[in-house]
């Protein structure tokens, strides 16, 4: 009788475990929809979409530092649904897209391990980890990952047709079109194609043909994107000079430390020799390790948390692969892996989603948005001095200053200089700034402070001030 009950208990326990895991991500998703403010980068992209809705063109009328598909996707959704300033709806769509990425990760891991359970674990791990790295913000990483992971799935499917390889190439180009770093999926897909048991060379050729065709279409539609592939961020090459001074892969040591020692310690078991006994294991583990190493190249430019979403996708797959294959080695090895995995998951749960944007909560952001709408006319240029409040461009519909015939959204210490900031201040009758600039932002120089002292204060509280000047002021 006990032998009959034991499988039932195991199955019930497993069901409860999966329900608890689903409950965690559901709770995080709901809390995000209720509490997450507009992140600065989200406000940047959504405000640019608003300018496009008014008839402005990327790169020509708007200084834009990324490849063009993300604002066009936002514009298409806006025209179809009329979401407007309801950021919660954008967040819901974004979370659905993250779930789609998790779905591709499930299929890829299931293909590699032959197990739905390990595929589900990888998908859950990615979705959970996304909240630890600004997954609670509307950003282009999600659609870029969606296209890249879909392309990978098409390259590993057995008995694939040339049309699937062609589509995979086009999807890889779309991953790049949503964000420049998505180009990293191209060599990963080529690796999986060239290590196939059938149609390896012909599949790779069809894949490259699809990517070339998509690139030609993108260039014919928005040729201006070529100007930003070197990460100038639409700021007249100021960032190029800054990047040249950063040195090779300045942020990579910290990024790798966060990934391997904090986020996914279970992936360390990938270094164990028994995991490489078969050709299939080598192929998949090299894919994961190459994905992590390759996308770490982002940290040459900056150390933004959302850059980790690319890395975490491959780390989630790799963690499930190591768990599945260590299970074959015996109970001791599986127990070691389980302890490491629990440490990683515990770390993720301890830091998922702070529901602030640089310390500003949703309620505070809404108060500031109402203040701006009350004092700044829709036709007047507004300079949001600090990235802290950049989401207000989207929430209020107000426009940034125009420099050299283009809307100038440039912000952040890698882009701004004193000269550029003073030009933006001179071109903006209204200036919203915090009283104390955070450490990582552009420092307020004496000339900037003097300029602000000449402006009228039309609103202020303990942490922010809204300035106004009617005529152009000199620094």
Tab-separated table of C-alpha atoms in Angstrom:
chain	number	residue	atom	x	y	z
A	1	UNK	CA	0.000	0.000	0.000
A	2	UNK	CA	2.849	2.374	0.836
A	3	UNK	CA	4.425	1.652	-2.524
A	4	UNK	CA	1.201	2.764	-4.178
A	5	UNK	CA	1.004	5.947	-2.098
A	6	UNK	CA	4.613	7.027	-2.616
A	7	UNK	CA	4.308	7.946	-6.327
A	8	UNK	CA	1.128	9.849	-5.499
A	9	UNK	CA	2.895	11.862	-2.797
A	10	UNK	CA	5.799	12.601	-5.129
A	11	UNK	CA	3.477	13.739	-7.889
A	12	UNK	CA	1.458	15.900	-5.479
A	13	UNK	CA	4.619	17.447	-4.059
A	14	UNK	CA	5.913	18.214	-7.534
A	15	UNK	CA	2.606	19.795	-8.504
A	16	UNK	CA	2.635	21.975	-5.389
A	17	UNK	CA	6.229	22.978	-6.130
A	18	UNK	CA	5.346	24.096	-9.663
A	19	UNK	CA	2.284	25.937	-8.395
A	20	UNK	CA	4.475	27.765	-5.893
A	21	UNK	CA	6.967	28.660	-8.634
A	22	UNK	CA	4.164	29.950	-10.842
A	23	UNK	CA	2.779	31.910	-7.914
A	24	UNK	CA	6.097	33.677	-7.412
A	25	UNK	CA	6.307	34.954	-10.984
A	26	UNK	CA	2.612	35.810	-10.994
A	27	UNK	CA	3.063	37.859	-7.826
A	28	UNK	CA	6.054	39.676	-9.318
A	29	UNK	CA	4.124	40.373	-12.521
A	30	UNK	CA	1.082	41.764	-10.708
A	31	UNK	CA	3.204	43.868	-8.393
A	32	UNK	CA	5.063	45.254	-11.408
A	33	UNK	CA	1.803	46.283	-13.080
A	34	UNK	CA	0.628	48.002	-9.909
A	35	UNK	CA	3.808	49.654	-8.627
A	36	UNK	CA	6.422	50.052	-11.374
A	37	UNK	CA	7.064	53.677	-12.458
A	38	UNK	CA	8.144	54.638	-15.967
A	39	UNK	CA	11.824	53.772	-16.177
A	40	UNK	CA	14.050	56.445	-17.752
A	41	UNK	CA	14.900	54.382	-20.847
A	42	UNK	CA	11.241	53.398	-21.221
A	43	UNK	CA	10.248	57.060	-21.167
A	44	UNK	CA	12.894	57.739	-23.806
A	45	UNK	CA	11.538	55.144	-26.246
A	46	UNK	CA	7.866	55.884	-25.599
A	47	UNK	CA	8.354	59.636	-25.947
A	48	UNK	CA	10.152	59.129	-29.254
A	49	UNK	CA	7.173	57.039	-30.353
A	50	UNK	CA	4.943	60.038	-29.526
A	51	UNK	CA	7.066	62.280	-31.760
A	52	UNK	CA	6.797	59.717	-34.558
A	53	UNK	CA	3.031	59.703	-34.078
A	54	UNK	CA	3.144	63.439	-34.808
A	55	UNK	CA	4.908	62.783	-38.105
A	56	UNK	CA	8.588	63.074	-37.129
A	57	UNK	CA	11.183	60.761	-38.651
A	58	UNK	CA	13.855	58.870	-36.791
A	59	UNK	CA	17.411	60.110	-37.317
A	60	UNK	CA	16.150	63.037	-39.436
A	61	UNK	CA	13.835	64.861	-37.016
A	62	UNK	CA	14.730	62.933	-33.854
A	63	UNK	CA	18.192	62.183	-32.498
A	64	UNK	CA	17.928	58.439	-31.870
A	65	UNK	CA	20.792	56.198	-30.828
A	66	UNK	CA	19.445	52.728	-31.561
A	67	UNK	CA	18.342	50.571	-34.474
A	68	UNK	CA	14.783	51.468	-35.509
A	69	UNK	CA	12.452	48.508	-34.957
A	70	UNK	CA	11.504	49.119	-31.320
A	71	UNK	CA	9.964	52.611	-31.709
A	72	UNK	CA	8.234	51.444	-34.883
A	73	UNK	CA	6.790	48.475	-32.978
A	74	UNK	CA	5.568	50.839	-30.255
A	75	UNK	CA	4.075	53.140	-32.887
A	76	UNK	CA	2.266	50.261	-34.597
A	77	UNK	CA	0.799	49.083	-31.269
A	78	UNK	CA	-0.204	52.644	-30.351
A	79	UNK	CA	-2.021	53.180	-33.641
A	80	UNK	CA	-3.747	49.818	-33.309
A	81	UNK	CA	-4.832	50.156	-29.683
A	82	UNK	CA	-4.576	53.821	-28.650
A	83	UNK	CA	-2.855	53.016	-25.337
A	84	UNK	CA	-1.691	56.598	-24.833
A	85	UNK	CA	-0.147	57.341	-21.438
A	86	UNK	CA	-1.473	54.165	-19.777
A	87	UNK	CA	1.943	52.751	-18.974
A	88	UNK	CA	0.448	49.737	-17.200
A	89	UNK	CA	-0.833	48.426	-20.540
A	90	UNK	CA	2.618	48.771	-22.091
A	91	UNK	CA	4.002	46.871	-19.110
A	92	UNK	CA	1.450	44.086	-19.555
A	93	UNK	CA	2.425	43.700	-23.222
A	94	UNK	CA	6.082	43.732	-22.231
A	95	UNK	CA	5.530	40.967	-19.664
A	96	UNK	CA	3.743	38.900	-22.310
A	97	UNK	CA	6.794	39.310	-24.527
A	98	UNK	CA	9.089	38.184	-21.695
A	99	UNK	CA	6.834	35.164	-21.271
A	100	UNK	CA	7.279	34.515	-24.990
A	101	UNK	CA	11.053	34.558	-24.542
A	102	UNK	CA	10.626	32.084	-21.692
A	103	UNK	CA	8.560	29.930	-24.055
A	104	UNK	CA	11.391	29.723	-26.589
A	105	UNK	CA	13.809	28.911	-23.774
A	106	UNK	CA	11.480	26.079	-22.727
A	107	UNK	CA	11.513	24.628	-26.250
A	108	UNK	CA	15.284	24.953	-26.620
A	109	UNK	CA	15.995	23.315	-23.263
A	110	UNK	CA	13.473	20.562	-23.898
A	111	UNK	CA	15.184	19.867	-27.225
A	112	UNK	CA	18.586	19.653	-25.521
A	113	UNK	CA	17.560	17.511	-22.532
A	114	UNK	CA	14.515	15.650	-23.802
A	115	UNK	CA	12.684	16.706	-20.644
A	116	UNK	CA	9.715	19.049	-20.288
A	117	UNK	CA	10.513	19.509	-16.589
A	118	UNK	CA	13.981	20.871	-17.265
A	119	UNK	CA	12.608	23.043	-20.044
A	120	UNK	CA	10.027	24.475	-17.648
A	121	UNK	CA	12.699	25.087	-15.023
A	122	UNK	CA	14.848	27.030	-17.499
A	123	UNK	CA	11.860	29.103	-18.629
A	124	UNK	CA	10.876	29.862	-15.050
A	125	UNK	CA	14.440	30.736	-14.100
A	126	UNK	CA	14.752	33.229	-16.948
A	127	UNK	CA	11.411	34.910	-16.235
A	128	UNK	CA	12.269	35.179	-12.545
A	129	UNK	CA	15.768	36.514	-13.202
A	130	UNK	CA	14.485	39.173	-15.605
A	131	UNK	CA	12.872	41.012	-12.685
A	132	UNK	CA	16.287	41.297	-11.042
A	133	UNK	CA	17.669	43.169	-14.063
A	134	UNK	CA	14.997	45.756	-14.893
A	135	UNK	CA	12.572	43.306	-16.417
A	136	UNK	CA	9.879	45.514	-14.858
A	137	UNK	CA	10.533	48.187	-17.520
A	138	UNK	CA	9.520	48.461	-21.184
A	139	UNK	CA	12.824	48.050	-23.029
A	140	UNK	CA	14.015	46.758	-26.435
A	141	UNK	CA	15.854	43.763	-24.956
A	142	UNK	CA	12.612	41.753	-24.750
A	143	UNK	CA	11.677	41.846	-28.467
A	144	UNK	CA	15.335	41.430	-29.419
A	145	UNK	CA	15.574	38.309	-27.253
A	146	UNK	CA	12.246	37.022	-28.568
A	147	UNK	CA	13.447	37.163	-32.175
A	148	UNK	CA	16.901	35.791	-31.367
A	149	UNK	CA	15.615	32.834	-29.364
A	150	UNK	CA	13.025	32.065	-32.057
A	151	UNK	CA	15.839	32.043	-34.628
A	152	UNK	CA	17.849	29.623	-32.465
A	153	UNK	CA	14.852	27.327	-32.178
A	154	UNK	CA	14.475	27.220	-35.958
A	155	UNK	CA	18.136	26.259	-36.337
A	156	UNK	CA	17.945	23.279	-33.951
A	157	UNK	CA	14.631	21.785	-35.060
A	158	UNK	CA	15.096	18.390	-36.690
A	159	UNK	CA	14.100	18.022	-40.348
A	160	UNK	CA	13.992	21.747	-40.904
A	161	UNK	CA	13.270	23.095	-44.379
A	162	UNK	CA	15.209	25.827	-46.242
A	163	UNK	CA	12.366	28.235	-45.550
A	164	UNK	CA	12.849	27.789	-41.810
A	165	UNK	CA	16.548	28.560	-42.127
A	166	UNK	CA	15.713	31.596	-44.232
A	167	UNK	CA	13.233	32.764	-41.583
A	168	UNK	CA	15.850	32.201	-38.869
A	169	UNK	CA	18.217	34.542	-40.686
A	170	UNK	CA	15.531	37.197	-40.968
A	171	UNK	CA	14.676	36.857	-37.270
A	172	UNK	CA	18.338	37.304	-36.339
A	173	UNK	CA	18.370	40.548	-38.283
A	174	UNK	CA	15.188	41.584	-36.450
A	175	UNK	CA	16.954	40.892	-33.131
A	176	UNK	CA	19.599	43.357	-34.304
A	177	UNK	CA	16.909	45.743	-35.557
A	178	UNK	CA	15.386	45.975	-32.092
A	179	UNK	CA	18.765	46.589	-30.467
A	180	UNK	CA	22.277	46.581	-31.876
A	181	UNK	CA	23.481	43.914	-29.465
A	182	UNK	CA	21.015	41.434	-30.936
A	183	UNK	CA	23.538	40.911	-33.718
A	184	UNK	CA	25.206	38.464	-31.330
A	185	UNK	CA	22.581	35.846	-32.188
A	186	UNK	CA	23.979	35.504	-35.716
A	187	UNK	CA	27.202	33.610	-34.848
A	188	UNK	CA	25.296	31.531	-32.278
A	189	UNK	CA	22.777	30.424	-34.884
A	190	UNK	CA	25.571	29.681	-37.342
A	191	UNK	CA	27.231	27.477	-34.713
A	192	UNK	CA	24.052	25.462	-34.203
A	193	UNK	CA	23.559	25.171	-37.965
A	194	UNK	CA	27.107	24.090	-38.782
A	195	UNK	CA	27.037	21.444	-36.029
A	196	UNK	CA	23.778	19.896	-37.238
A	197	UNK	CA	23.767	16.280	-38.407
A	198	UNK	CA	21.964	17.168	-41.623
A	199	UNK	CA	21.682	20.193	-43.937
A	200	UNK	CA	24.537	21.924	-42.113
A	201	UNK	CA	26.158	23.842	-44.967
A	202	UNK	CA	23.004	24.415	-46.999
A	203	UNK	CA	21.167	25.516	-43.848
A	204	UNK	CA	23.883	28.044	-43.037
A	205	UNK	CA	23.723	29.442	-46.581
A	206	UNK	CA	19.930	29.808	-46.429
A	207	UNK	CA	20.298	31.450	-43.012
A	208	UNK	CA	22.802	34.005	-44.316
A	209	UNK	CA	20.585	34.690	-47.317
A	210	UNK	CA	17.655	35.425	-45.006
A	211	UNK	CA	19.752	37.789	-42.898
A	212	UNK	CA	21.061	39.597	-45.984
A	213	UNK	CA	17.542	39.996	-47.397
A	214	UNK	CA	16.231	41.384	-44.110
A	215	UNK	CA	19.173	43.785	-43.853
A	216	UNK	CA	18.467	45.080	-47.357
A	217	UNK	CA	14.808	45.631	-46.471
A	218	UNK	CA	15.713	47.428	-43.238
A	219	UNK	CA	18.239	49.639	-44.996
A	220	UNK	CA	15.775	50.514	-47.738
A	221	UNK	CA	13.151	51.426	-45.147
A	222	UNK	CA	15.288	53.280	-42.535
A	223	UNK	CA	18.778	53.904	-43.978
A	224	UNK	CA	19.602	56.276	-41.122
A	225	UNK	CA	20.164	53.392	-38.711
A	226	UNK	CA	23.643	52.869	-40.189
A	227	UNK	CA	24.750	56.048	-38.427
A	228	UNK	CA	24.122	54.616	-34.944
A	229	UNK	CA	25.575	51.114	-35.215
A	230	UNK	CA	28.778	52.448	-33.651
A	231	UNK	CA	26.859	53.417	-30.482
A	232	UNK	CA	26.940	57.190	-30.926
A	233	UNK	CA	23.554	57.418	-29.156
A	234	UNK	CA	22.486	60.232	-31.482
A	235	UNK	CA	24.771	62.735	-29.793
A	236	UNK	CA	27.135	63.888	-32.535
A	237	UNK	CA	29.738	61.248	-31.678
A	238	UNK	CA	30.305	62.505	-28.130
A	239	UNK	CA	29.835	58.959	-26.880
A	240	UNK	CA	32.417	57.618	-29.333
A	241	UNK	CA	35.063	59.766	-27.646
A	242	UNK	CA	33.934	58.611	-24.212
A	243	UNK	CA	33.968	54.940	-25.227
A	244	UNK	CA	37.485	55.265	-26.608
A	245	UNK	CA	38.629	56.289	-23.122
A	246	UNK	CA	36.901	53.442	-21.298
A	247	UNK	CA	39.496	50.851	-22.199
A	248	UNK	CA	38.845	47.262	-23.294
A	249	UNK	CA	35.825	45.700	-21.635
A	250	UNK	CA	35.964	47.980	-18.614
A	251	UNK	CA	32.799	46.644	-17.011
A	252	UNK	CA	33.233	42.959	-17.829
A	253	UNK	CA	34.955	41.826	-14.597
A	254	UNK	CA	32.053	43.104	-12.514
A	255	UNK	CA	29.516	41.707	-14.947
A	256	UNK	CA	31.014	38.224	-14.900
A	257	UNK	CA	31.310	38.299	-11.117
A	258	UNK	CA	27.625	39.156	-10.824
A	259	UNK	CA	26.639	36.458	-13.284
A	260	UNK	CA	28.665	33.521	-12.013
A	261	UNK	CA	29.045	34.226	-8.300
A	262	UNK	CA	25.679	35.784	-7.551
A	263	UNK	CA	23.045	35.105	-10.189
A	264	UNK	CA	23.701	31.585	-11.455
A	265	UNK	CA	26.296	29.742	-9.360
A	266	UNK	CA	24.814	26.473	-10.625
A	267	UNK	CA	26.309	27.236	-14.019
A	268	UNK	CA	29.761	26.790	-12.498
A	269	UNK	CA	29.164	23.055	-12.700
A	270	UNK	CA	29.441	23.434	-16.476
A	271	UNK	CA	33.199	23.295	-15.914
A	272	UNK	CA	33.026	19.648	-14.826
A	273	UNK	CA	34.530	17.259	-17.437
A	274	UNK	CA	31.743	14.609	-17.250
A	275	UNK	CA	29.338	17.061	-18.854
A	276	UNK	CA	31.290	16.902	-22.120
A	277	UNK	CA	31.262	13.158	-22.743
A	278	UNK	CA	28.979	13.332	-25.770
A	279	UNK	CA	28.948	15.441	-28.907
A	280	UNK	CA	25.460	16.754	-28.126
A	281	UNK	CA	26.458	18.063	-24.727
A	282	UNK	CA	29.514	19.853	-26.069
A	283	UNK	CA	27.384	21.518	-28.752
A	284	UNK	CA	24.797	22.862	-26.314
A	285	UNK	CA	27.174	23.870	-23.534
A	286	UNK	CA	29.392	25.752	-25.945
A	287	UNK	CA	26.279	27.547	-27.189
A	288	UNK	CA	25.425	28.686	-23.654
A	289	UNK	CA	28.970	29.655	-22.713
A	290	UNK	CA	29.475	31.469	-26.031
A	291	UNK	CA	26.179	33.295	-25.537
A	292	UNK	CA	27.244	34.476	-22.094
A	293	UNK	CA	30.757	35.431	-23.180
A	294	UNK	CA	29.626	37.088	-26.415
A	295	UNK	CA	26.863	39.197	-24.921
A	296	UNK	CA	29.222	40.249	-22.142
A	297	UNK	CA	30.776	42.430	-24.833
A	298	UNK	CA	27.960	44.883	-24.087
A	299	UNK	CA	29.830	45.846	-20.969
A	300	UNK	CA	32.481	47.517	-23.068
A	301	UNK	CA	30.004	50.377	-23.323
A	302	UNK	CA	28.124	50.436	-20.052
A	303	UNK	CA	27.067	48.359	-17.055
A	304	UNK	CA	23.289	48.734	-17.273
A	305	UNK	CA	21.404	45.991	-15.448
A	306	UNK	CA	19.057	45.338	-18.372
A	307	UNK	CA	22.044	44.219	-20.469
A	308	UNK	CA	22.077	41.082	-18.305
A	309	UNK	CA	18.813	39.888	-19.833
A	310	UNK	CA	20.729	38.542	-22.847
A	311	UNK	CA	23.191	36.750	-20.588
A	312	UNK	CA	20.546	35.400	-18.220
A	313	UNK	CA	18.671	33.747	-21.095
A	314	UNK	CA	21.682	31.547	-21.855
A	315	UNK	CA	22.536	31.116	-18.181
A	316	UNK	CA	19.015	29.772	-17.555
A	317	UNK	CA	19.410	27.220	-20.346
A	318	UNK	CA	22.899	26.295	-19.167
A	319	UNK	CA	21.767	25.876	-15.577
A	320	UNK	CA	19.029	23.447	-16.603
A	321	UNK	CA	21.419	21.552	-18.873
A	322	UNK	CA	23.928	21.068	-16.079
A	323	UNK	CA	21.190	19.976	-13.696
A	324	UNK	CA	19.770	17.470	-16.176
A	325	UNK	CA	23.155	15.970	-16.946
A	326	UNK	CA	24.383	15.913	-13.355
A	327	UNK	CA	21.270	13.977	-12.461
A	328	UNK	CA	22.679	11.195	-14.622
A	329	UNK	CA	25.888	11.165	-12.564
A	330	UNK	CA	24.154	10.257	-9.309
A	331	UNK	CA	22.478	11.652	-6.215
A	332	UNK	CA	25.593	13.313	-4.792
A	333	UNK	CA	26.269	15.339	-7.923
A	334	UNK	CA	22.617	16.311	-8.206
A	335	UNK	CA	22.578	17.407	-4.542
A	336	UNK	CA	25.624	19.627	-5.119
A	337	UNK	CA	23.970	21.182	-8.154
A	338	UNK	CA	20.717	21.626	-6.227
A	339	UNK	CA	22.437	23.514	-3.409
A	340	UNK	CA	24.152	25.826	-5.883
A	341	UNK	CA	20.904	26.378	-7.761
A	342	UNK	CA	19.052	27.229	-4.539
A	343	UNK	CA	21.710	29.806	-3.686
A	344	UNK	CA	21.216	31.450	-7.071
A	345	UNK	CA	17.425	31.424	-6.860
A	346	UNK	CA	17.588	32.766	-3.318
A	347	UNK	CA	19.728	35.655	-4.506
A	348	UNK	CA	17.273	36.395	-7.313
A	349	UNK	CA	14.321	36.417	-4.931
A	350	UNK	CA	16.144	38.761	-2.599
A	351	UNK	CA	16.641	41.478	-5.214
A	352	UNK	CA	13.819	41.192	-7.744
A	353	UNK	CA	12.316	44.502	-8.837
A	354	UNK	CA	12.702	47.511	-6.579
A	355	UNK	CA	9.703	49.266	-8.195
A	356	UNK	CA	11.489	52.577	-8.358
A	357	UNK	CA	13.420	54.419	-11.050
A	358	UNK	CA	16.532	55.736	-9.329
A	359	UNK	CA	14.636	56.040	-6.057
A	360	UNK	CA	11.471	57.623	-7.502
A	361	UNK	CA	8.292	55.655	-6.879
A	362	UNK	CA	5.234	55.602	-9.077
A	363	UNK	CA	3.164	57.893	-6.856
A	364	UNK	CA	5.916	60.527	-6.778
A	365	UNK	CA	6.299	60.312	-10.551
A	366	UNK	CA	2.589	60.924	-11.035
A	367	UNK	CA	2.702	64.007	-8.802
A	368	UNK	CA	5.578	65.432	-10.838
A	369	UNK	CA	3.773	64.648	-14.087
A	370	UNK	CA	0.721	66.608	-12.946
A	371	UNK	CA	2.966	69.497	-11.903
A	372	UNK	CA	4.618	69.606	-15.329
A	373	UNK	CA	1.274	69.469	-17.118
A	374	UNK	CA	0.026	72.353	-14.964
A	375	UNK	CA	3.001	74.677	-15.522
A	376	UNK	CA	4.465	73.768	-18.927
A	377	UNK	CA	2.419	74.441	-22.058
A	378	UNK	CA	2.326	71.593	-24.628
A	379	UNK	CA	4.076	73.746	-27.248
A	380	UNK	CA	7.034	74.731	-25.036
A	381	UNK	CA	10.287	72.804	-24.864
A	382	UNK	CA	11.023	71.116	-21.552
A	383	UNK	CA	14.457	69.994	-20.445
A	384	UNK	CA	14.382	67.108	-18.001
A	385	UNK	CA	17.833	67.633	-16.551
A	386	UNK	CA	18.147	64.310	-14.718
A	387	UNK	CA	17.572	60.766	-15.944
A	388	UNK	CA	15.667	60.258	-12.687
A	389	UNK	CA	12.639	61.999	-14.212
A	390	UNK	CA	13.058	61.125	-17.893
A	391	UNK	CA	9.807	59.153	-17.897
A	392	UNK	CA	7.959	62.471	-17.551
A	393	UNK	CA	8.473	63.160	-21.259
A	394	UNK	CA	6.177	60.235	-22.020
A	395	UNK	CA	3.703	60.769	-19.161
A	396	UNK	CA	3.177	64.463	-19.956
A	397	UNK	CA	3.610	64.459	-23.731
A	398	UNK	CA	6.008	67.399	-23.414
A	399	UNK	CA	8.864	67.736	-25.899
A	400	UNK	CA	12.627	68.063	-25.412
A	401	UNK	CA	14.613	70.920	-26.962
A	402	UNK	CA	15.538	70.987	-30.641
A	403	UNK	CA	19.232	71.194	-31.507
A	404	UNK	CA	20.557	71.223	-35.059
A	405	UNK	CA	17.063	70.595	-36.386
A	406	UNK	CA	16.432	67.440	-34.321
A	407	UNK	CA	14.722	66.694	-31.026
A	408	UNK	CA	17.586	66.120	-28.593
A	409	UNK	CA	16.801	63.401	-26.050
A	410	UNK	CA	20.441	62.702	-25.183
A	411	UNK	CA	21.053	62.072	-21.482
A	412	UNK	CA	23.435	60.240	-19.204
A	413	UNK	CA	27.110	60.731	-18.362
A	414	UNK	CA	28.366	58.733	-21.364
A	415	UNK	CA	26.676	61.174	-23.728
A	416	UNK	CA	26.341	64.591	-22.118
A	417	UNK	CA	29.033	67.215	-21.839
A	418	UNK	CA	28.838	70.629	-20.237
A	419	UNK	CA	28.609	72.247	-23.684
A	420	UNK	CA	25.746	70.040	-24.839
A	421	UNK	CA	23.848	70.496	-21.579
A	422	UNK	CA	24.176	74.294	-21.764
A	423	UNK	CA	22.922	74.232	-25.351
A	424	UNK	CA	19.906	72.216	-24.254
A	425	UNK	CA	19.245	74.587	-21.358
A	426	UNK	CA	19.429	77.641	-23.603
A	427	UNK	CA	16.932	76.028	-26.013
A	428	UNK	CA	14.450	75.101	-23.255
A	429	UNK	CA	12.230	77.711	-21.563
A	430	UNK	CA	11.389	75.158	-18.847
A	431	UNK	CA	13.934	73.086	-16.911
A	432	UNK	CA	13.031	70.376	-14.410
A	433	UNK	CA	15.893	69.226	-12.214
A	434	UNK	CA	16.542	67.604	-8.901
A	435	UNK	CA	18.139	69.623	-6.121
A	436	UNK	CA	20.919	67.093	-5.629
A	437	UNK	CA	22.285	65.314	-8.700
A	438	UNK	CA	23.094	61.631	-8.191
A	439	UNK	CA	26.710	60.551	-8.317
A	440	UNK	CA	26.656	58.851	-11.715
A	441	UNK	CA	25.055	61.711	-13.673
A	442	UNK	CA	26.607	64.716	-15.373
A	443	UNK	CA	28.084	66.946	-12.720
A	444	UNK	CA	26.657	70.440	-12.351
A	445	UNK	CA	29.544	72.678	-13.289
A	446	UNK	CA	29.825	76.318	-12.125
A	447	UNK	CA	28.555	77.513	-15.533
A	448	UNK	CA	25.502	75.267	-15.294
A	449	UNK	CA	24.806	76.415	-11.741
A	450	UNK	CA	25.141	80.058	-12.806
A	451	UNK	CA	22.713	79.527	-15.686
A	452	UNK	CA	20.146	78.031	-13.295
A	453	UNK	CA	20.573	80.963	-10.906
A	454	UNK	CA	19.408	83.331	-13.660
A	455	UNK	CA	16.150	81.418	-14.184
A	456	UNK	CA	12.882	82.000	-12.346
A	457	UNK	CA	11.684	79.297	-9.979
A	458	UNK	CA	8.026	78.613	-10.745
A	459	UNK	CA	7.636	75.471	-8.636
A	460	UNK	CA	9.724	73.586	-6.100
A	461	UNK	CA	9.592	71.116	-3.266
A	462	UNK	CA	12.233	69.462	-1.109
A	463	UNK	CA	13.783	67.373	-3.899
A	464	UNK	CA	12.934	68.971	-7.288
A	465	UNK	CA	12.618	72.398	-8.867
A	466	UNK	CA	10.987	73.687	-12.074
A	467	UNK	CA	12.797	76.664	-13.634
A	468	UNK	CA	11.710	79.077	-16.361
A	469	UNK	CA	13.436	81.655	-18.561
A	470	UNK	CA	11.644	83.702	-21.197
A	471	UNK	CA	14.579	84.888	-23.309
A	472	UNK	CA	17.794	83.079	-24.246
A	473	UNK	CA	20.310	83.295	-21.446
A	474	UNK	CA	24.072	83.126	-21.746
A	475	UNK	CA	26.112	80.864	-19.476
